[in-house]
Amino acid sequence: MTASELSRFWHHLQQPVALTEIAILLACLGLAWLIVRLWRGRQGDVRSIWLGHHIIDGALFPVLSLGLALLAYRLFQGVLPMLVFQVALPVLTSLAVIRMTVKVLRVVFPESRTMRVIERTVSWLAWLATVLWVTGVLPIVLVGMESLTWKVGGSVINLRDLIEGAITAVLVLILSLSLSSAIESQLLKGATGNLSLRKMGVNALRSVLLLVGLMLALSTAGIDLTALSVFGGAIGVGLGFGLQKLAANYVSGFVILAERSLRIGDLVKVDNFEGTITDINTRYTVLRAAGGREAIVPNEMLITQRVENASLSDRRVSVSTVVQVAYGTDLKALFPELLAGIAEVDRVLSDPAPSVLLSNFAADGLELTLFFWVRDPEQGIGGPRSNVNLLVLDTLNRLGIEIPFPQRVVHQLPPAPVHEVSSGAP
């Protein structure tokens, strides 16, 4: 707006017709609030991009308000001056862009500090563009950008096309990430048996959306997509040589998800690290040990090396512990006592039943090996083993059976006789 337009707008606000426009704008905002309220229910989801924890902190409210305001502007444009909407529409546009960008970045990159800086940068740029548009400076700046041109190959690019292309690329990528995140949350919600296939579909869909969004952004910026054929060949050569490990990990990730040899929740052991699979990405798999440590394993390692899966076809795991009893112990009377006690230990399965074997005649006593099964190895096997050891100790103490400890017998030899050597006279 120029100075005369600002003066006209200020004069318009003092007219009764401005109250009608403000009432229509408030009605649009109220209708948007009501729609979001009915959609989200009483309690919102903090992780939701569109709804958010509160009604107005999601991306749906400003986007829906902008859409209703544009519809009202088209309907009443020939009836009312609609000067209030000429100022409100840029403000609602900036608010929608800021809210969409912030919500998507917080959901996709929840722990990144760099995203906080990007959020503030986007907010400042959006509000700056709004102020420039309302004050009428933005069209002048855009015309000046068009005069700054340079030649790239056979194409002539100006600064305005470059900035608009970059903005379009960011918006398209944000929309792609938001759409893929929404689809991911819906596909993975309540998934049990086919979780791996759904995860594979989400990863493939996200890659396709990002690729399509990037192509659209380049096309909007005025870049000829046929010129990318050379870069496509270069990327192919790079994948064949320098990026072969990265490509192998991506292909291995889709193979793992497709054949379901490893699934989220399986207890596996890879390279002497044992843990539960918590996530399978296209490049790596995350294992979480019982102690809380996590390992990021490249997918190629899961394909080319041996992987011990304790829950591939059966989640039951055999656990063993060893104890020694003194020689002379009545094992035929001891075994039933131990088996009856082990069967009562929490998390120990009755089928397969526990077993006790005489495994070795050790130097200090009879070595017994106790076997039992648990069905939930992802919760750790240290607890059941400790409970079984305590049960064995209580049973042996109750029956008066000694747990031998290493003993050694030392024999003292008599001292050697001392031979006296007498020296004769010369």
Short mmCIF file of C-alpha atoms in Angstrom, two decimals:
data_model
loop_
_atom_site.label_atom_id
_atom_site.label_comp_id
_atom_site.label_asym_id
_atom_site.label_seq_id
_atom_site.Cartn_x
_atom_site.Cartn_y
_atom_site.Cartn_z
CA MET A 1 0.00 0.00 0.00
CA THR A 2 1.09 3.54 -0.76
CA ALA A 3 0.61 6.46 1.60
CA SER A 4 -2.68 7.35 -0.08
CA GLU A 5 -3.88 3.75 0.16
CA LEU A 6 -2.98 3.63 3.84
CA SER A 7 -4.90 6.84 4.40
CA ARG A 8 -7.84 5.37 2.52
CA PHE A 9 -7.68 2.19 4.58
CA TRP A 10 -7.63 4.16 7.84
CA HIS A 11 -10.63 6.18 6.67
CA HIS A 12 -12.39 2.94 5.69
CA LEU A 13 -11.96 1.52 9.20
CA GLN A 14 -13.99 4.44 10.54
CA GLN A 15 -16.95 3.58 8.29
CA PRO A 16 -19.80 1.27 9.40
CA VAL A 17 -19.15 -1.03 6.44
CA ALA A 18 -15.77 -1.93 7.98
CA LEU A 19 -17.59 -3.51 10.90
CA THR A 20 -19.37 -5.78 8.44
CA GLU A 21 -16.07 -6.87 6.92
CA ILE A 22 -14.56 -7.45 10.37
CA ALA A 23 -17.64 -9.48 11.35
CA ILE A 24 -17.26 -11.64 8.21
CA LEU A 25 -13.56 -12.14 8.99
CA LEU A 26 -14.32 -13.11 12.59
CA ALA A 27 -17.01 -15.49 11.32
CA CYS A 28 -14.42 -17.18 9.10
CA LEU A 29 -12.04 -17.54 12.04
CA GLY A 30 -14.83 -18.83 14.28
CA LEU A 31 -15.99 -21.35 11.68
CA ALA A 32 -12.42 -22.57 11.23
CA TRP A 33 -12.05 -22.92 15.02
CA LEU A 34 -15.33 -24.88 15.23
CA ILE A 35 -14.36 -27.26 12.41
CA VAL A 36 -10.97 -27.98 13.99
CA ARG A 37 -12.62 -28.41 17.40
CA LEU A 38 -15.12 -30.96 16.09
CA TRP A 39 -12.43 -32.79 14.13
CA ARG A 40 -9.84 -33.15 16.91
CA GLY A 41 -12.21 -33.84 19.82
CA ARG A 42 -11.56 -32.73 23.37
CA GLN A 43 -7.93 -33.80 23.55
CA GLY A 44 -5.39 -33.21 20.82
CA ASP A 45 -2.19 -34.98 19.92
CA VAL A 46 1.09 -33.15 20.46
CA ARG A 47 2.69 -35.06 17.57
CA SER A 48 -0.09 -34.13 15.12
CA ILE A 49 0.95 -31.65 12.41
CA TRP A 50 -2.55 -30.48 11.49
CA LEU A 51 -4.41 -30.56 14.81
CA GLY A 52 -1.74 -30.03 17.47
CA HIS A 53 -2.12 -30.09 21.23
CA HIS A 54 -4.41 -27.07 21.25
CA ILE A 55 -6.82 -25.91 18.57
CA ILE A 56 -4.90 -22.90 17.29
CA ASP A 57 -1.36 -24.33 17.49
CA GLY A 58 -1.89 -26.83 14.68
CA ALA A 59 -1.46 -26.13 10.98
CA LEU A 60 -5.09 -26.82 10.11
CA PHE A 61 -6.54 -23.74 11.83
CA PRO A 62 -4.56 -21.05 9.92
CA VAL A 63 -4.86 -22.98 6.63
CA LEU A 64 -8.60 -23.41 7.05
CA SER A 65 -8.98 -19.76 8.12
CA LEU A 66 -7.09 -18.65 5.02
CA GLY A 67 -9.27 -20.80 2.77
CA LEU A 68 -12.52 -19.51 4.31
CA ALA A 69 -11.25 -15.92 4.12
CA LEU A 70 -10.42 -16.32 0.42
CA LEU A 71 -13.87 -17.78 -0.21
CA ALA A 72 -15.54 -14.89 1.61
CA TYR A 73 -13.40 -12.41 -0.32
CA ARG A 74 -14.57 -13.90 -3.62
CA LEU A 75 -18.22 -13.94 -2.55
CA PHE A 76 -18.43 -10.37 -1.22
CA GLN A 77 -15.92 -8.72 -3.55
CA GLY A 78 -18.58 -7.01 -5.66
CA VAL A 79 -20.78 -6.12 -2.69
CA LEU A 80 -18.30 -4.72 -0.12
CA PRO A 81 -14.99 -2.83 -0.54
CA MET A 82 -13.20 -5.72 1.29
CA LEU A 83 -10.24 -3.53 2.28
CA VAL A 84 -10.00 -5.33 5.61
CA PHE A 85 -9.51 -8.62 3.77
CA GLN A 86 -6.72 -7.12 1.65
CA VAL A 87 -4.72 -6.74 4.85
CA ALA A 88 -5.96 -9.89 6.61
CA LEU A 89 -5.22 -12.27 3.74
CA PRO A 90 -1.41 -11.66 3.71
CA VAL A 91 -1.35 -12.00 7.50
CA LEU A 92 -3.25 -15.29 7.39
CA THR A 93 -0.95 -16.51 4.60
CA SER A 94 2.15 -15.79 6.67
CA LEU A 95 0.61 -17.43 9.71
CA ALA A 96 -0.25 -20.57 7.69
CA VAL A 97 3.27 -20.80 6.24
CA ILE A 98 4.90 -20.32 9.64
CA ARG A 99 2.66 -22.79 11.41
CA MET A 100 3.03 -25.45 8.72
CA THR A 101 6.83 -25.10 8.64
CA VAL A 102 7.21 -25.17 12.42
CA LYS A 103 4.94 -28.17 12.97
CA VAL A 104 6.49 -30.25 10.20
CA LEU A 105 10.06 -29.54 11.32
CA ARG A 106 9.26 -30.31 14.95
CA VAL A 107 7.64 -33.64 14.05
CA VAL A 108 10.26 -34.77 11.52
CA PHE A 109 13.31 -33.45 13.46
CA PRO A 110 12.20 -33.35 17.13
CA GLU A 111 15.69 -33.19 18.69
CA SER A 112 17.51 -30.99 16.17
CA ARG A 113 18.70 -27.60 17.41
CA THR A 114 19.29 -26.43 13.85
CA MET A 115 15.57 -26.70 13.18
CA ARG A 116 14.91 -24.10 15.88
CA VAL A 117 17.07 -21.61 13.99
CA ILE A 118 15.29 -22.46 10.74
CA GLU A 119 11.91 -21.95 12.43
CA ARG A 120 12.86 -18.46 13.58
CA THR A 121 14.31 -17.61 10.16
CA VAL A 122 11.14 -18.70 8.37
CA SER A 123 8.99 -16.74 10.82
CA TRP A 124 11.00 -13.53 10.36
CA LEU A 125 11.03 -13.87 6.57
CA ALA A 126 7.29 -14.55 6.42
CA TRP A 127 6.37 -11.56 8.58
CA LEU A 128 8.85 -9.37 6.69
CA ALA A 129 7.23 -10.34 3.39
CA THR A 130 3.82 -9.54 4.89
CA VAL A 131 4.92 -6.08 6.00
CA LEU A 132 6.50 -5.38 2.61
CA TRP A 133 3.34 -6.50 0.84
CA VAL A 134 1.00 -4.43 3.02
CA THR A 135 3.17 -1.34 2.72
CA GLY A 136 3.49 -1.74 -1.05
CA VAL A 137 7.27 -2.17 -1.03
CA LEU A 138 7.27 -5.84 -2.05
CA PRO A 139 6.18 -5.29 -5.70
CA ILE A 140 8.98 -2.75 -6.13
CA VAL A 141 11.51 -5.21 -4.67
CA LEU A 142 10.25 -7.96 -6.99
CA VAL A 143 10.63 -5.74 -10.05
CA GLY A 144 14.19 -4.94 -8.99
CA MET A 145 14.95 -8.65 -8.60
CA GLU A 146 13.76 -9.33 -12.13
CA SER A 147 16.39 -6.95 -13.50
CA LEU A 148 19.21 -8.98 -11.92
CA THR A 149 19.80 -11.77 -14.45
CA TRP A 150 22.63 -14.10 -15.38
CA LYS A 151 23.11 -16.83 -17.93
CA VAL A 152 23.54 -20.46 -16.93
CA GLY A 153 24.25 -22.61 -19.95
CA GLY A 154 21.51 -21.86 -22.44
CA SER A 155 19.08 -20.46 -19.88
CA VAL A 156 18.72 -16.97 -18.45
CA ILE A 157 17.79 -16.88 -14.75
CA ASN A 158 16.87 -13.82 -12.71
CA LEU A 159 17.01 -13.39 -8.95
CA ARG A 160 13.23 -13.40 -8.56
CA ASP A 161 12.84 -16.79 -10.27
CA LEU A 162 15.62 -18.22 -8.13
CA ILE A 163 14.10 -17.02 -4.86
CA GLU A 164 10.60 -18.09 -5.86
CA GLY A 165 11.94 -21.49 -6.88
CA ALA A 166 13.73 -21.89 -3.55
CA ILE A 167 10.58 -20.91 -1.65
CA THR A 168 8.52 -23.29 -3.75
CA ALA A 169 11.04 -26.08 -3.14
CA VAL A 170 10.88 -25.53 0.62
CA LEU A 171 7.07 -25.45 0.62
CA VAL A 172 6.80 -28.55 -1.56
CA LEU A 173 9.30 -30.45 0.60
CA ILE A 174 7.45 -29.40 3.75
CA LEU A 175 4.14 -30.55 2.27
CA SER A 176 5.76 -33.83 1.21
CA LEU A 177 7.17 -34.42 4.69
CA SER A 178 3.86 -33.54 6.34
CA LEU A 179 1.91 -35.82 4.02
CA SER A 180 4.34 -38.71 4.51
CA SER A 181 4.31 -38.22 8.31
CA ALA A 182 0.51 -38.22 8.35
CA ILE A 183 0.37 -41.36 6.21
CA GLU A 184 3.04 -43.01 8.39
CA SER A 185 1.11 -42.34 11.59
CA GLN A 186 -2.06 -43.78 10.07
CA LEU A 187 -0.38 -46.87 8.61
CA LEU A 188 1.60 -47.69 11.75
CA LYS A 189 -1.31 -47.03 14.13
CA GLY A 190 -2.40 -50.31 15.68
CA ALA A 191 -0.13 -52.38 13.39
CA THR A 192 1.01 -55.74 14.73
CA GLY A 193 1.80 -58.55 12.30
CA ASN A 194 2.46 -56.55 9.11
CA LEU A 195 4.42 -53.73 10.72
CA SER A 196 7.52 -54.32 8.58
CA LEU A 197 5.59 -54.17 5.31
CA ARG A 198 3.86 -50.98 6.38
CA LYS A 199 7.21 -49.46 7.33
CA MET A 200 8.59 -50.37 3.91
CA GLY A 201 5.58 -48.75 2.22
CA VAL A 202 6.01 -45.57 4.27
CA ASN A 203 9.71 -45.28 3.40
CA ALA A 204 9.05 -45.86 -0.30
CA LEU A 205 6.18 -43.36 -0.32
CA ARG A 206 8.28 -40.71 1.42
CA SER A 207 11.08 -41.14 -1.13
CA VAL A 208 8.63 -40.83 -4.04
CA LEU A 209 6.97 -37.74 -2.56
CA LEU A 210 10.30 -36.01 -1.97
CA LEU A 211 11.44 -36.83 -5.51
CA VAL A 212 8.22 -35.54 -7.08
CA GLY A 213 8.33 -32.43 -4.90
CA LEU A 214 11.90 -31.70 -5.93
CA MET A 215 11.03 -32.10 -9.62
CA LEU A 216 8.08 -29.71 -9.26
CA ALA A 217 10.23 -27.17 -7.43
CA LEU A 218 12.92 -27.26 -10.13
CA SER A 219 10.30 -26.89 -12.82
CA THR A 220 8.78 -23.90 -11.03
CA ALA A 221 12.20 -22.25 -10.79
CA GLY A 222 12.49 -22.43 -14.59
CA ILE A 223 15.15 -25.15 -14.70
CA ASP A 224 14.85 -27.48 -17.67
CA LEU A 225 14.46 -31.00 -16.31
CA THR A 226 15.89 -32.55 -19.48
CA ALA A 227 19.25 -31.10 -18.46
CA LEU A 228 19.21 -33.36 -15.42
CA SER A 229 19.76 -36.44 -17.58
CA VAL A 230 23.51 -35.82 -17.42
CA PHE A 231 23.34 -35.57 -13.64
CA GLY A 232 21.30 -38.77 -13.59
CA GLY A 233 24.10 -40.59 -15.38
CA ALA A 234 26.64 -39.13 -12.99
CA ILE A 235 24.56 -40.25 -10.02
CA GLY A 236 24.37 -43.73 -11.49
CA VAL A 237 28.14 -43.87 -11.83
CA GLY A 238 28.52 -42.56 -8.28
CA LEU A 239 26.19 -45.23 -6.95
CA GLY A 240 28.23 -47.85 -8.78
CA PHE A 241 31.54 -46.74 -7.30
CA GLY A 242 31.66 -44.19 -4.50
CA LEU A 243 28.14 -44.77 -3.14
CA GLN A 244 27.96 -48.53 -3.48
CA LYS A 245 27.91 -49.05 0.29
CA LEU A 246 25.09 -46.55 0.69
CA ALA A 247 23.13 -48.13 -2.15
CA ALA A 248 23.75 -51.59 -0.71
CA ASN A 249 22.38 -50.49 2.66
CA TYR A 250 19.25 -49.03 1.07
CA VAL A 251 18.61 -52.14 -1.02
CA SER A 252 19.28 -54.36 1.99
CA GLY A 253 16.78 -52.36 4.04
CA PHE A 254 13.99 -52.97 1.52
CA VAL A 255 14.97 -56.65 1.28
CA ILE A 256 14.76 -57.05 5.07
CA LEU A 257 11.38 -55.35 5.21
CA ALA A 258 10.04 -57.35 2.26
CA GLU A 259 11.11 -60.84 3.31
CA ARG A 260 10.42 -60.17 7.03
CA SER A 261 13.42 -62.14 8.21
CA LEU A 262 13.87 -59.42 10.84
CA ARG A 263 10.92 -57.65 12.38
CA ILE A 264 10.45 -54.83 14.83
CA GLY A 265 10.37 -56.41 18.29
CA ASP A 266 12.64 -59.37 17.47
CA LEU A 267 15.47 -60.20 19.86
CA VAL A 268 18.62 -60.57 17.75
CA LYS A 269 22.38 -60.77 18.22
CA VAL A 270 24.62 -59.06 15.67
CA ASP A 271 28.40 -58.73 16.00
CA ASN A 272 28.30 -59.74 19.70
CA PHE A 273 25.61 -57.14 20.44
CA GLU A 274 22.26 -58.51 21.61
CA GLY A 275 19.16 -56.37 21.68
CA THR A 276 15.60 -55.84 20.51
CA ILE A 277 14.89 -54.29 17.11
CA THR A 278 13.16 -50.97 17.73
CA ASP A 279 13.24 -49.49 14.23
CA ILE A 280 14.10 -50.57 10.68
CA ASN A 281 15.01 -47.70 8.35
CA THR A 282 16.00 -47.88 4.73
CA ARG A 283 19.70 -47.49 5.61
CA TYR A 284 20.14 -48.87 9.13
CA THR A 285 18.44 -50.85 11.88
CA VAL A 286 18.34 -49.80 15.54
CA LEU A 287 18.92 -52.40 18.29
CA ARG A 288 18.22 -51.63 21.94
CA ALA A 289 19.87 -53.76 24.62
CA ALA A 290 18.25 -54.60 27.94
CA GLY A 291 20.58 -52.12 29.67
CA GLY A 292 19.36 -49.22 27.52
CA ARG A 293 22.30 -49.07 25.09
CA GLU A 294 21.39 -48.76 21.42
CA ALA A 295 23.32 -49.91 18.37
CA ILE A 296 22.88 -48.58 14.82
CA VAL A 297 23.59 -51.50 12.50
CA PRO A 298 23.92 -50.94 8.71
CA ASN A 299 21.40 -53.05 6.83
CA GLU A 300 24.11 -54.58 4.64
CA MET A 301 25.61 -56.22 7.74
CA LEU A 302 22.27 -57.89 8.47
CA ILE A 303 22.28 -59.39 4.98
CA THR A 304 25.91 -60.47 4.60
CA GLN A 305 26.73 -61.61 8.16
CA ARG A 306 25.25 -64.17 10.50
CA VAL A 307 22.40 -62.85 12.63
CA GLU A 308 21.02 -64.79 15.59
CA ASN A 309 17.27 -64.20 15.82
CA ALA A 310 15.82 -65.54 19.05
CA SER A 311 12.23 -64.85 17.98
CA LEU A 312 12.04 -65.54 14.25
CA SER A 313 9.68 -68.53 14.35
CA ASP A 314 9.30 -68.96 18.12
CA ARG A 315 9.73 -66.32 20.80
CA ARG A 316 10.55 -68.90 23.49
CA VAL A 317 14.20 -68.89 24.59
CA SER A 318 16.07 -71.51 26.59
CA VAL A 319 18.05 -70.27 29.60
CA SER A 320 20.52 -72.32 31.64
CA THR A 321 22.36 -72.02 34.92
CA VAL A 322 24.97 -74.23 36.63
CA VAL A 323 25.41 -75.30 40.27
CA GLN A 324 27.66 -77.84 42.01
CA VAL A 325 26.71 -80.14 44.88
CA ALA A 326 28.97 -82.28 47.02
CA TYR A 327 29.84 -85.83 46.11
CA GLY A 328 27.52 -88.27 47.85
CA THR A 329 24.38 -86.14 47.35
CA ASP A 330 21.21 -88.12 46.59
CA LEU A 331 20.49 -86.67 43.14
CA LYS A 332 17.35 -88.79 42.62
CA ALA A 333 15.75 -87.06 45.60
CA LEU A 334 17.16 -83.63 44.73
CA PHE A 335 16.00 -83.41 41.10
CA PRO A 336 12.22 -83.45 41.81
CA GLU A 337 12.64 -80.74 44.45
CA LEU A 338 14.52 -78.48 42.04
CA LEU A 339 12.08 -79.05 39.15
CA ALA A 340 9.04 -78.35 41.33
CA GLY A 341 10.58 -75.11 42.57
CA ILE A 342 11.72 -73.87 39.14
CA ALA A 343 8.24 -74.41 37.71
CA GLU A 344 6.87 -71.88 40.24
CA VAL A 345 9.31 -69.09 39.28
CA ASP A 346 7.73 -66.12 37.51
CA ARG A 347 8.12 -65.99 33.68
CA VAL A 348 9.31 -69.63 33.54
CA LEU A 349 7.24 -71.70 31.11
CA SER A 350 5.71 -75.02 32.03
CA ASP A 351 5.82 -76.14 28.38
CA PRO A 352 8.61 -76.93 27.58
CA ALA A 353 9.11 -78.05 31.16
CA PRO A 354 12.31 -77.26 33.11
CA SER A 355 14.99 -79.94 33.26
CA VAL A 356 18.02 -80.76 35.42
CA LEU A 357 20.99 -82.73 34.10
CA LEU A 358 24.16 -84.07 35.65
CA SER A 359 26.53 -82.41 33.22
CA ASN A 360 30.00 -83.03 34.67
CA PHE A 361 32.03 -84.71 37.40
CA ALA A 362 33.96 -81.67 38.50
CA ALA A 363 37.05 -81.62 40.69
CA ASP A 364 35.16 -80.26 43.69
CA GLY A 365 31.67 -81.71 43.25
CA LEU A 366 28.88 -82.84 40.95
CA GLU A 367 28.03 -80.20 38.35
CA LEU A 368 24.30 -79.80 37.62
CA THR A 369 22.93 -77.80 34.68
CA LEU A 370 19.39 -76.46 34.97
CA PHE A 371 17.45 -75.59 31.80
CA PHE A 372 14.22 -73.57 31.64
CA TRP A 373 12.33 -71.55 29.01
CA VAL A 374 10.98 -67.98 28.91
CA ARG A 375 8.60 -66.51 26.31
CA ASP A 376 9.55 -62.83 26.60
CA PRO A 377 13.33 -62.57 26.09
CA GLU A 378 13.01 -58.91 25.06
CA GLN A 379 12.40 -58.11 28.76
CA GLY A 380 15.76 -59.63 29.67
CA ILE A 381 16.78 -63.05 30.95
CA GLY A 382 18.81 -61.87 33.93
CA GLY A 383 15.72 -61.64 36.15
CA PRO A 384 14.48 -65.22 35.59
CA ARG A 385 18.01 -66.62 35.94
CA SER A 386 18.50 -64.77 39.23
CA ASN A 387 15.15 -65.99 40.56
CA VAL A 388 16.01 -69.59 39.62
CA ASN A 389 19.43 -69.29 41.31
CA LEU A 390 17.79 -68.01 44.49
CA LEU A 391 15.32 -70.90 44.38
CA VAL A 392 18.16 -73.41 43.97
CA LEU A 393 20.06 -71.87 46.88
CA ASP A 394 16.99 -71.98 49.15
CA THR A 395 16.28 -75.59 48.17
CA LEU A 396 19.83 -76.74 48.86
CA ASN A 397 19.90 -74.95 52.22
CA ARG A 398 16.52 -76.45 53.17
CA LEU A 399 17.68 -79.95 52.31
CA GLY A 400 21.04 -79.46 54.00
CA ILE A 401 23.02 -80.08 50.81
CA GLU A 402 26.45 -78.51 50.68
CA ILE A 403 27.64 -76.42 47.76
CA PRO A 404 31.33 -77.37 47.61
CA PHE A 405 34.08 -74.87 47.22
CA PRO A 406 37.58 -75.52 45.88
CA GLN A 407 39.74 -77.37 48.41
CA ARG A 408 43.36 -78.33 48.08
CA VAL A 409 45.38 -80.76 50.27
CA VAL A 410 48.97 -79.76 50.98
CA HIS A 411 51.36 -82.53 51.97
CA GLN A 412 54.45 -81.43 53.90
CA LEU A 413 57.48 -83.50 53.07
CA PRO A 414 60.01 -84.32 55.83
CA PRO A 415 63.18 -82.26 55.75
CA ALA A 416 66.07 -83.70 53.81
CA PRO A 417 68.98 -85.05 55.96
CA VAL A 418 71.96 -82.83 56.29
CA HIS A 419 75.25 -84.52 55.36
CA GLU A 420 78.26 -83.22 57.27
CA VAL A 421 81.42 -82.90 55.29
CA SER A 422 84.61 -83.38 57.40
CA SER A 423 87.86 -82.09 56.20
CA GLY A 424 91.06 -84.12 56.87
CA ALA A 425 94.51 -82.85 57.68
CA PRO A 426 96.73 -82.24 54.73
#
